[in-house]
Backbone as a ProteinNet text record, in pm:
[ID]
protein_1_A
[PRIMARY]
XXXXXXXXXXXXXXXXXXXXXXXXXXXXXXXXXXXXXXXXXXXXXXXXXXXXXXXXXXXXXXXXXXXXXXXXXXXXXXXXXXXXXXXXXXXXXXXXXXXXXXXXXXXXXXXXXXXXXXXXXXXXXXXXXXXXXXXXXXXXXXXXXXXXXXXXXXXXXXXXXXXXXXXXXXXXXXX
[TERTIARY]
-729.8	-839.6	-874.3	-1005.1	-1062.2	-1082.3	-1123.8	-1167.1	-1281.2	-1320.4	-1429.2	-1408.9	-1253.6	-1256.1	-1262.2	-1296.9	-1331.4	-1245.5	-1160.6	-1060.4	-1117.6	-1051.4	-1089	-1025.4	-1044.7	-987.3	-969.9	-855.3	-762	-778.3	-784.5	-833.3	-726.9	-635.3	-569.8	-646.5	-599.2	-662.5	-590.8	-547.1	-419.4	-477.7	-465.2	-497.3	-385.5	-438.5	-367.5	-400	-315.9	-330.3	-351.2	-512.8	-522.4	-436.1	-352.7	-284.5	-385.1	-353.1	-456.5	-376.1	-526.2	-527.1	-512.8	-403.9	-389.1	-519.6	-463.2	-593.7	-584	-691	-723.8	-801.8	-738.6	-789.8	-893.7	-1031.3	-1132.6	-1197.8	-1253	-1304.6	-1417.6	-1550.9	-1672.6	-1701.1	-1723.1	-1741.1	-1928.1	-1952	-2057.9	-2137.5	-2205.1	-2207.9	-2372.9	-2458.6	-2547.3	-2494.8	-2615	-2619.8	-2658.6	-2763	-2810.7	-2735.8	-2635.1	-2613.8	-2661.8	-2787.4	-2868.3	-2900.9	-2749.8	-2747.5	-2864.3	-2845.9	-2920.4	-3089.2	-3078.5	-3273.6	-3318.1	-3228.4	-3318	-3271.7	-3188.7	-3157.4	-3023.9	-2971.2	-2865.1	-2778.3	-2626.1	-2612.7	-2585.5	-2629.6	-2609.8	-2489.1	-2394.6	-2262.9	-2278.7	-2234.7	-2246.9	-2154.9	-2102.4	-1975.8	-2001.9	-1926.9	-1892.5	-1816.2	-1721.5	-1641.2	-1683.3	-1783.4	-1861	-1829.5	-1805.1	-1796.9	-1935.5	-1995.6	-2132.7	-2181.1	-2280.6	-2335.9	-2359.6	-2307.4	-2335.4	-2412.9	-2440.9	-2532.7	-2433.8	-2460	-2369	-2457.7	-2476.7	-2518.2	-2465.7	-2519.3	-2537.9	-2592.4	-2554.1	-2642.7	-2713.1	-2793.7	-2849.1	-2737.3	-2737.3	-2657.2	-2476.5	-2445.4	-2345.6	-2359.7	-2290.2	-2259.4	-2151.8	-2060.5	-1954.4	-1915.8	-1884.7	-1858.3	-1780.3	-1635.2	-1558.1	-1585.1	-1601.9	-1587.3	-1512.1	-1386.4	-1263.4	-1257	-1280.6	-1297.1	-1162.5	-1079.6	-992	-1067.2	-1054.3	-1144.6	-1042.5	-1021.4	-967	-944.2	-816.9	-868.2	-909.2	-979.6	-1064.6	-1193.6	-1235.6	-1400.7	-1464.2	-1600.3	-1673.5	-1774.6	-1781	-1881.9	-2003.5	-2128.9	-2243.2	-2250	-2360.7	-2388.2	-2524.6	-2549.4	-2714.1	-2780.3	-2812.6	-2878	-3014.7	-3023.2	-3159.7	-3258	-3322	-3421.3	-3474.7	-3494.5	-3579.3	-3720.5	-3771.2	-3905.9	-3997.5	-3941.8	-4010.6	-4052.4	-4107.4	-4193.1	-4069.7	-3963.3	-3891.6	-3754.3	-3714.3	-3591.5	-3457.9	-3529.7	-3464.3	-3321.5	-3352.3	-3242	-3188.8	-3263.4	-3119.6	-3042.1	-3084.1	-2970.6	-2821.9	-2819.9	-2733.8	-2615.6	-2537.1	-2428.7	-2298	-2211.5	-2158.7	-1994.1	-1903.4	-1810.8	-1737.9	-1694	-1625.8	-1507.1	-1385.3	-1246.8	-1142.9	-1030.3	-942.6	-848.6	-721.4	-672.4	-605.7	-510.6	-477.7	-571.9	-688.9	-776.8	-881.3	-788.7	-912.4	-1064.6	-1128	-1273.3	-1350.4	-1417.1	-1423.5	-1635.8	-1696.2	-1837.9	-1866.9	-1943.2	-2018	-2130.5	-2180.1	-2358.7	-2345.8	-2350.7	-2327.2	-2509.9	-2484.8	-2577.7	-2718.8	-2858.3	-2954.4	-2974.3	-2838.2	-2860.2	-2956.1	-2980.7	-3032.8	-3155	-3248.3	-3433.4	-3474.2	-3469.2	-3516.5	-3411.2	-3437.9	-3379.2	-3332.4	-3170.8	-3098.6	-2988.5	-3001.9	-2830.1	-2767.5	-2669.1	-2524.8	-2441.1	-2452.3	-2347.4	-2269.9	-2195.7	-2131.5	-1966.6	-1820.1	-1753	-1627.4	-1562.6	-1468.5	-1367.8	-1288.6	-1210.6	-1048	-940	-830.2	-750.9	-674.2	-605.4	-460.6	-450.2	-290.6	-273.4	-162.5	-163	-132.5	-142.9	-119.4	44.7	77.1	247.5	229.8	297.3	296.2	321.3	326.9	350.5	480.5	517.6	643.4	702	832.1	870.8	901	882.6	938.5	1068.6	1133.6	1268.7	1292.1	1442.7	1525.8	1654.6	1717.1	1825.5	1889.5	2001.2	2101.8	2244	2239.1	2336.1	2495.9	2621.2	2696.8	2809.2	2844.8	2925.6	2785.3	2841.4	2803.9	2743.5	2773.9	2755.4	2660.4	2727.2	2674.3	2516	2453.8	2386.2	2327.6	2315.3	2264.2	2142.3	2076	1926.4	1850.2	1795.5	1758.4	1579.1	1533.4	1408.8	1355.1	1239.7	1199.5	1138.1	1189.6	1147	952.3	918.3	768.9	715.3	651.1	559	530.5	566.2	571.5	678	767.3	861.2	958.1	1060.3	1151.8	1272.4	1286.4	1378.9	1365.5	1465.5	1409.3	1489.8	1465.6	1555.2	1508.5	1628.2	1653.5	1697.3	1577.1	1610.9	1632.6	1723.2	1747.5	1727.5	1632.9	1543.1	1541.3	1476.9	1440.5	1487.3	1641.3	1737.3	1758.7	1774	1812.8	1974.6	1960	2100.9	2163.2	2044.7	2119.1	1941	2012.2	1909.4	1882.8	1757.6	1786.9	1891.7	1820	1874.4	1796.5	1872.1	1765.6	1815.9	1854.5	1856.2	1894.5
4885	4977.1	5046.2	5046.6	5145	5304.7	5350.9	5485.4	5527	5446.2	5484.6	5408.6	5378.2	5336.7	5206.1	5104.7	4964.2	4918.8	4788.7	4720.5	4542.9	4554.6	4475.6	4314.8	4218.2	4049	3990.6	3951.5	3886.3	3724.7	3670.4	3546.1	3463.9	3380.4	3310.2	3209.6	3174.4	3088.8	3016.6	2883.5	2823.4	2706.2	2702.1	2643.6	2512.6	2374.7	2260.7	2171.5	2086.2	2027.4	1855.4	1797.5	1689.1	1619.8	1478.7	1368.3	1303.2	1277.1	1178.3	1044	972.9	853.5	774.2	612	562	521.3	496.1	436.9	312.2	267.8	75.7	71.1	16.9	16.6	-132.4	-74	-208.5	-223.4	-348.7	-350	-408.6	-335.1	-446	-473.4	-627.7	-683.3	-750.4	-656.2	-728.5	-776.3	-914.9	-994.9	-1067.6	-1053.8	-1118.4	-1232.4	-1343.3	-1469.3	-1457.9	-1404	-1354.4	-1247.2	-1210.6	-1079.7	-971	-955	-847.8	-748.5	-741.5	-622.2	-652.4	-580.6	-620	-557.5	-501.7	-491	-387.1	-307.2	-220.8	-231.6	-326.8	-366.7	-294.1	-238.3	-173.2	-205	-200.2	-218.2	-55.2	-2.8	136.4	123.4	161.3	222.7	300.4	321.4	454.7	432.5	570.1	559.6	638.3	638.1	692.2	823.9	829	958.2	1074.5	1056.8	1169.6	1169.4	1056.4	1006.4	1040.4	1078.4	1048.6	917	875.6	762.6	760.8	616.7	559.9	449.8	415.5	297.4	273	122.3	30.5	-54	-78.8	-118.9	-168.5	-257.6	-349.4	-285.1	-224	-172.9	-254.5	-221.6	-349	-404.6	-537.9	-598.5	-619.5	-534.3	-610.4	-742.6	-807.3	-935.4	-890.8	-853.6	-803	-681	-627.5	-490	-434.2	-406.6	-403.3	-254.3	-222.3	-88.3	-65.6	43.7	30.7	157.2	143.2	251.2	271	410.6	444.6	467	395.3	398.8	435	534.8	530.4	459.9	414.2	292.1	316.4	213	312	332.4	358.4	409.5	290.6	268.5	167.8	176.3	115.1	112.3	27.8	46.6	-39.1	-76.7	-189	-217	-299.4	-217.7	-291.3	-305	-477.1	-484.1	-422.2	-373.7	-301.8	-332	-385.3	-482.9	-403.2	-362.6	-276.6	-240.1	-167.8	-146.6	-226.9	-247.5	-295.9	-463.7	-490.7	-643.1	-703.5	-705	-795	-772.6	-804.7	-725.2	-828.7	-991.5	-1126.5	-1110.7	-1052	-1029	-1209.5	-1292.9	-1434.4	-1432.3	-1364.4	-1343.5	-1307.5	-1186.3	-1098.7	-1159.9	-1109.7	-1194	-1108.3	-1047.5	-937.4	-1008.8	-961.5	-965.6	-849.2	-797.7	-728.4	-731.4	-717.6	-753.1	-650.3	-709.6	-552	-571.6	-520.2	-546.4	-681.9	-687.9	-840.4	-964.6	-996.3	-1067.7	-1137.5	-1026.6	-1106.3	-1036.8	-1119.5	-1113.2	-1046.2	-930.1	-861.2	-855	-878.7	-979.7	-995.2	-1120.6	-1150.3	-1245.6	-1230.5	-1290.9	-1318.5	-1494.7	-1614.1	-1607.4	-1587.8	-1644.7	-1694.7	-1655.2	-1719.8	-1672.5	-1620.3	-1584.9	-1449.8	-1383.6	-1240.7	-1265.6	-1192.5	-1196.3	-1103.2	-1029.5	-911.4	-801.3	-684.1	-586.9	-626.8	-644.7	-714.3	-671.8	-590.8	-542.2	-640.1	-648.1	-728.6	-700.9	-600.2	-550.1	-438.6	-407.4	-271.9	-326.8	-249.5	-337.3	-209.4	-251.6	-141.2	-198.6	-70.6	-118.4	-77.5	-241.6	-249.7	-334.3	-268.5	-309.9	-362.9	-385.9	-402.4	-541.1	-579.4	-728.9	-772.7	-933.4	-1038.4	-1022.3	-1076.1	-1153	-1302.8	-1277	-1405.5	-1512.9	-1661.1	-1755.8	-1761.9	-1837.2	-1867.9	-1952.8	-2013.7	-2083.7	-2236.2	-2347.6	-2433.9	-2429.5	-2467.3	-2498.7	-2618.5	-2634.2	-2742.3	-2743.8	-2802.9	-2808.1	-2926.8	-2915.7	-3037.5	-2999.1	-3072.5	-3112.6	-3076.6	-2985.6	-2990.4	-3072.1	-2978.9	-3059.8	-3066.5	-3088.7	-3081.9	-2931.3	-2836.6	-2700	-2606.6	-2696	-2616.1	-2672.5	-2603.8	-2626.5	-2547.9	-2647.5	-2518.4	-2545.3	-2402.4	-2390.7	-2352.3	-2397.2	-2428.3	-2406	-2368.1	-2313.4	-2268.4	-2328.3	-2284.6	-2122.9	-2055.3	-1945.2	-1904.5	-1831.5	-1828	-1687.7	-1716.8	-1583.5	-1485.2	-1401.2	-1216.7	-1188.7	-1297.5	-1244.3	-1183.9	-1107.3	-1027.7	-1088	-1102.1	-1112	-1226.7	-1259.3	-1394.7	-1310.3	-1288.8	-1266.2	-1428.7	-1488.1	-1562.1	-1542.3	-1635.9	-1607.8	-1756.2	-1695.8	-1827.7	-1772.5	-1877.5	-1847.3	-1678.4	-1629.2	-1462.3	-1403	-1426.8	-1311.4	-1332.4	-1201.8	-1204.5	-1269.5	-1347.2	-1391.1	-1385.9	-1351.3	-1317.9	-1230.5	-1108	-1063.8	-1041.4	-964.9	-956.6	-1091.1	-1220	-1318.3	-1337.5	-1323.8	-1350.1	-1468.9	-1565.3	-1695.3	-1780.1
1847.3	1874.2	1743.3	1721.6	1579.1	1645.8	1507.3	1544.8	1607.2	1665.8	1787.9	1928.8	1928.5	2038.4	2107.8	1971.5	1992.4	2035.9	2061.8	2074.5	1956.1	1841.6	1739.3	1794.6	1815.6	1808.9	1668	1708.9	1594.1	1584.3	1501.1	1514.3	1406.7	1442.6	1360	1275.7	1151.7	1078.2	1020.4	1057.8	1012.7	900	761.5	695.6	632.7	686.3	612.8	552.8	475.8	357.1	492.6	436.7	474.3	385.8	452.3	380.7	315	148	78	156.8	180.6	235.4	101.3	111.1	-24.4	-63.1	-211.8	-276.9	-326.6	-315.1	-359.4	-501.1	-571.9	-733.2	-697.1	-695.6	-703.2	-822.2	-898	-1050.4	-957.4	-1052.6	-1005.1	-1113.5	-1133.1	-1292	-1265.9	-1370.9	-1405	-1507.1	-1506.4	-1640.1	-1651.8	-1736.8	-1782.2	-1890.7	-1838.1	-1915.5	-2061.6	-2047.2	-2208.5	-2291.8	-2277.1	-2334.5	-2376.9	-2325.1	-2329.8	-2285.5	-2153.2	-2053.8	-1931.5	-1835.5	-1711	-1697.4	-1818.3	-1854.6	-1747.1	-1684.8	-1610.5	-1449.1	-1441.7	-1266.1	-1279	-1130.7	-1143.4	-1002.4	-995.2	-862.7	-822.9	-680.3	-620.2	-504.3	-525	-452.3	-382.6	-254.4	-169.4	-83.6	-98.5	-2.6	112.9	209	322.1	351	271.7	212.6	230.1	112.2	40.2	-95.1	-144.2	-285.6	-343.7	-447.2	-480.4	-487.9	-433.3	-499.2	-638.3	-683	-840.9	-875.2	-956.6	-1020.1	-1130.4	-1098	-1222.8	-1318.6	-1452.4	-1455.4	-1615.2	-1705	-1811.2	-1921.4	-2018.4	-2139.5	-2214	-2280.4	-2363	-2471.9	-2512	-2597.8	-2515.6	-2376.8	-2359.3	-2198.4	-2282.5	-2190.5	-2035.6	-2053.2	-1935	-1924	-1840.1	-1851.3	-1710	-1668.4	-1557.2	-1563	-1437.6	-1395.1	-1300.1	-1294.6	-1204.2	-1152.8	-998.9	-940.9	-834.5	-795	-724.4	-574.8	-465.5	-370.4	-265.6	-162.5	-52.2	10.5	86.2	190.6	292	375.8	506.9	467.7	319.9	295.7	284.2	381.2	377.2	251.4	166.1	44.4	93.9	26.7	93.1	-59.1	-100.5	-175.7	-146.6	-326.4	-324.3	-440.8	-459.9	-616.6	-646.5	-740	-771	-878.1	-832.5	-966.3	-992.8	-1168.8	-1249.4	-1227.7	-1300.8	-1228.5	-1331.4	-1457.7	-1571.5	-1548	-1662.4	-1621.4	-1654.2	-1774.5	-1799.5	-1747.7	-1638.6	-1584.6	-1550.5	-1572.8	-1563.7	-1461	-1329.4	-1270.8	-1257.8	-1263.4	-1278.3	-1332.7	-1425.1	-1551.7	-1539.9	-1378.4	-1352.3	-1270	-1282.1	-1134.4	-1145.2	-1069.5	-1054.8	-975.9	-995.6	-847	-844	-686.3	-671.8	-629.4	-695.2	-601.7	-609.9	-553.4	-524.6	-688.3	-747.5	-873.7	-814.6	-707.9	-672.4	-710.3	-730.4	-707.8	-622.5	-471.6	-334.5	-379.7	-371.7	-401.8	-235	-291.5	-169.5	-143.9	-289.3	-227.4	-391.9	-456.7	-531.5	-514.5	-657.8	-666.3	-748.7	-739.1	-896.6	-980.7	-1129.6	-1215.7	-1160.8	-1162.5	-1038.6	-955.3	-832.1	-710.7	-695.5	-791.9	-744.4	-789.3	-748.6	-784	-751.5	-648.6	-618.8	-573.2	-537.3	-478.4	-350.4	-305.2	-239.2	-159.8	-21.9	38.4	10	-52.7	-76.7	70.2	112.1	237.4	223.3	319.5	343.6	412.6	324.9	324.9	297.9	420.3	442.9	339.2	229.4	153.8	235.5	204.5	256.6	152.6	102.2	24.2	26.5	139.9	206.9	191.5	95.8	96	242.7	206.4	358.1	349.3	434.2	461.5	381.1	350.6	270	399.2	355.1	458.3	455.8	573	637.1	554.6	517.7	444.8	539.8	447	517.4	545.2	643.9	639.4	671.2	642.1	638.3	682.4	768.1	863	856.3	800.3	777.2	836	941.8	1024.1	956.3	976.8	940.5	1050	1160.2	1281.6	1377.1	1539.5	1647.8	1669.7	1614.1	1666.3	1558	1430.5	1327.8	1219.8	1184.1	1064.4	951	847	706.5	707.3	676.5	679.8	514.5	460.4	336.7	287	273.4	200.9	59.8	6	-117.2	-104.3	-213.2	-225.4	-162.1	-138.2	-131.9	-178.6	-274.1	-348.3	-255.6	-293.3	-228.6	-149.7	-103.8	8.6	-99.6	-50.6	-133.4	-51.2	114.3	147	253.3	364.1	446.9	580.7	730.5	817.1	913.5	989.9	1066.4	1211.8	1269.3	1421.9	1510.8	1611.5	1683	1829	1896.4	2028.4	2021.7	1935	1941.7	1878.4	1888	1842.2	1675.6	1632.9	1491.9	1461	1426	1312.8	1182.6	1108.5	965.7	919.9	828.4	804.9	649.9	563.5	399.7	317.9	368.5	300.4	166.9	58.3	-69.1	-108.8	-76.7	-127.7	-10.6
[MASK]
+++++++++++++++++++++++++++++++++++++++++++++++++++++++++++++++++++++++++++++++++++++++++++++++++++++++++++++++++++++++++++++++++++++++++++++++++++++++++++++++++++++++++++++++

């Protein structure tokens, strides 16, 4: 209660720290034929976030030029080529790709393909590698009861667990 009698409300205000969502290191590389930079055409980025939108683009005199952006995962990026406004803007010239640092290629436009102002698409970034594949195996008969099981290593696995009809039998096998 104040000094006239009021009765004042209290209002909690509980302030927390959102979790940064990880981040996906994406390069968008982009390259003119002539080396003369992209003459005025640009590609426009826009995120979903609330990232600012950017424009990428080719200076005059360079041929390639990677631009490596820290992108949330989860944020859908749109993309869109933007042909110059000028007479000489030779977007054939242009051709771009975008991929994650692994190398999956996440959209490009070969040498030729571009001519005008062009949605490329809108493209949720996920950076979580695959499972690698299963390994072959190999089973050579020791007795009646028993056998050894044998496999070539396979790129990305770290470890191997083994199952027989379901159940686990041996687990963190590294060789």
């Amino acid at each position: 209660v104040n000094e006239i009698g009021e009765s004042a409300k209290s209002e909690a205000c509980v302030m927390t720290e959102e979790a940064e969502l990880p981040k996906c290191i994406v390069d968008f590389i982009l390259t003119d034929q002539y080396k003369d930079g992209w003459n005025g055409n640009y590609l426009i980025i826009s995120y979903n976030d609330g990232t600012p939108e950017e424009n990428l683009t080719l200076a005059n005199g360079e041929q390639t030029k990677t631009f490596v952006k820290e992108i949330s995962k989860g944020t859908a990026i749109s993309v869109v080529y933007q042909k110059g406004s000028g007479q000489y803007t030779y977007p054939k010239e242009n051709s771009f790709v975008i991929k994650y640092e692994s190398g999956e290629i996440i959209a490009e436009k070969a040498q030729g393909s571009l001519s005008g102002t062009t949605t490329i698409g809108t493209f949720t970034i996920d950076c979580t590698p695959s499972a690698p594949q299963a390994p072959v195996l190999t089973a050579k008969a020791i007795d009646e009861t028993s056998i050894t099981l044998s496999w070539e290593a396979v790129t990305g696995a770290e470890s191997y667990n083994v199952y027989q009809d379901g159940n686990s039998i041996a687990t963190d096998l590294t060789e």
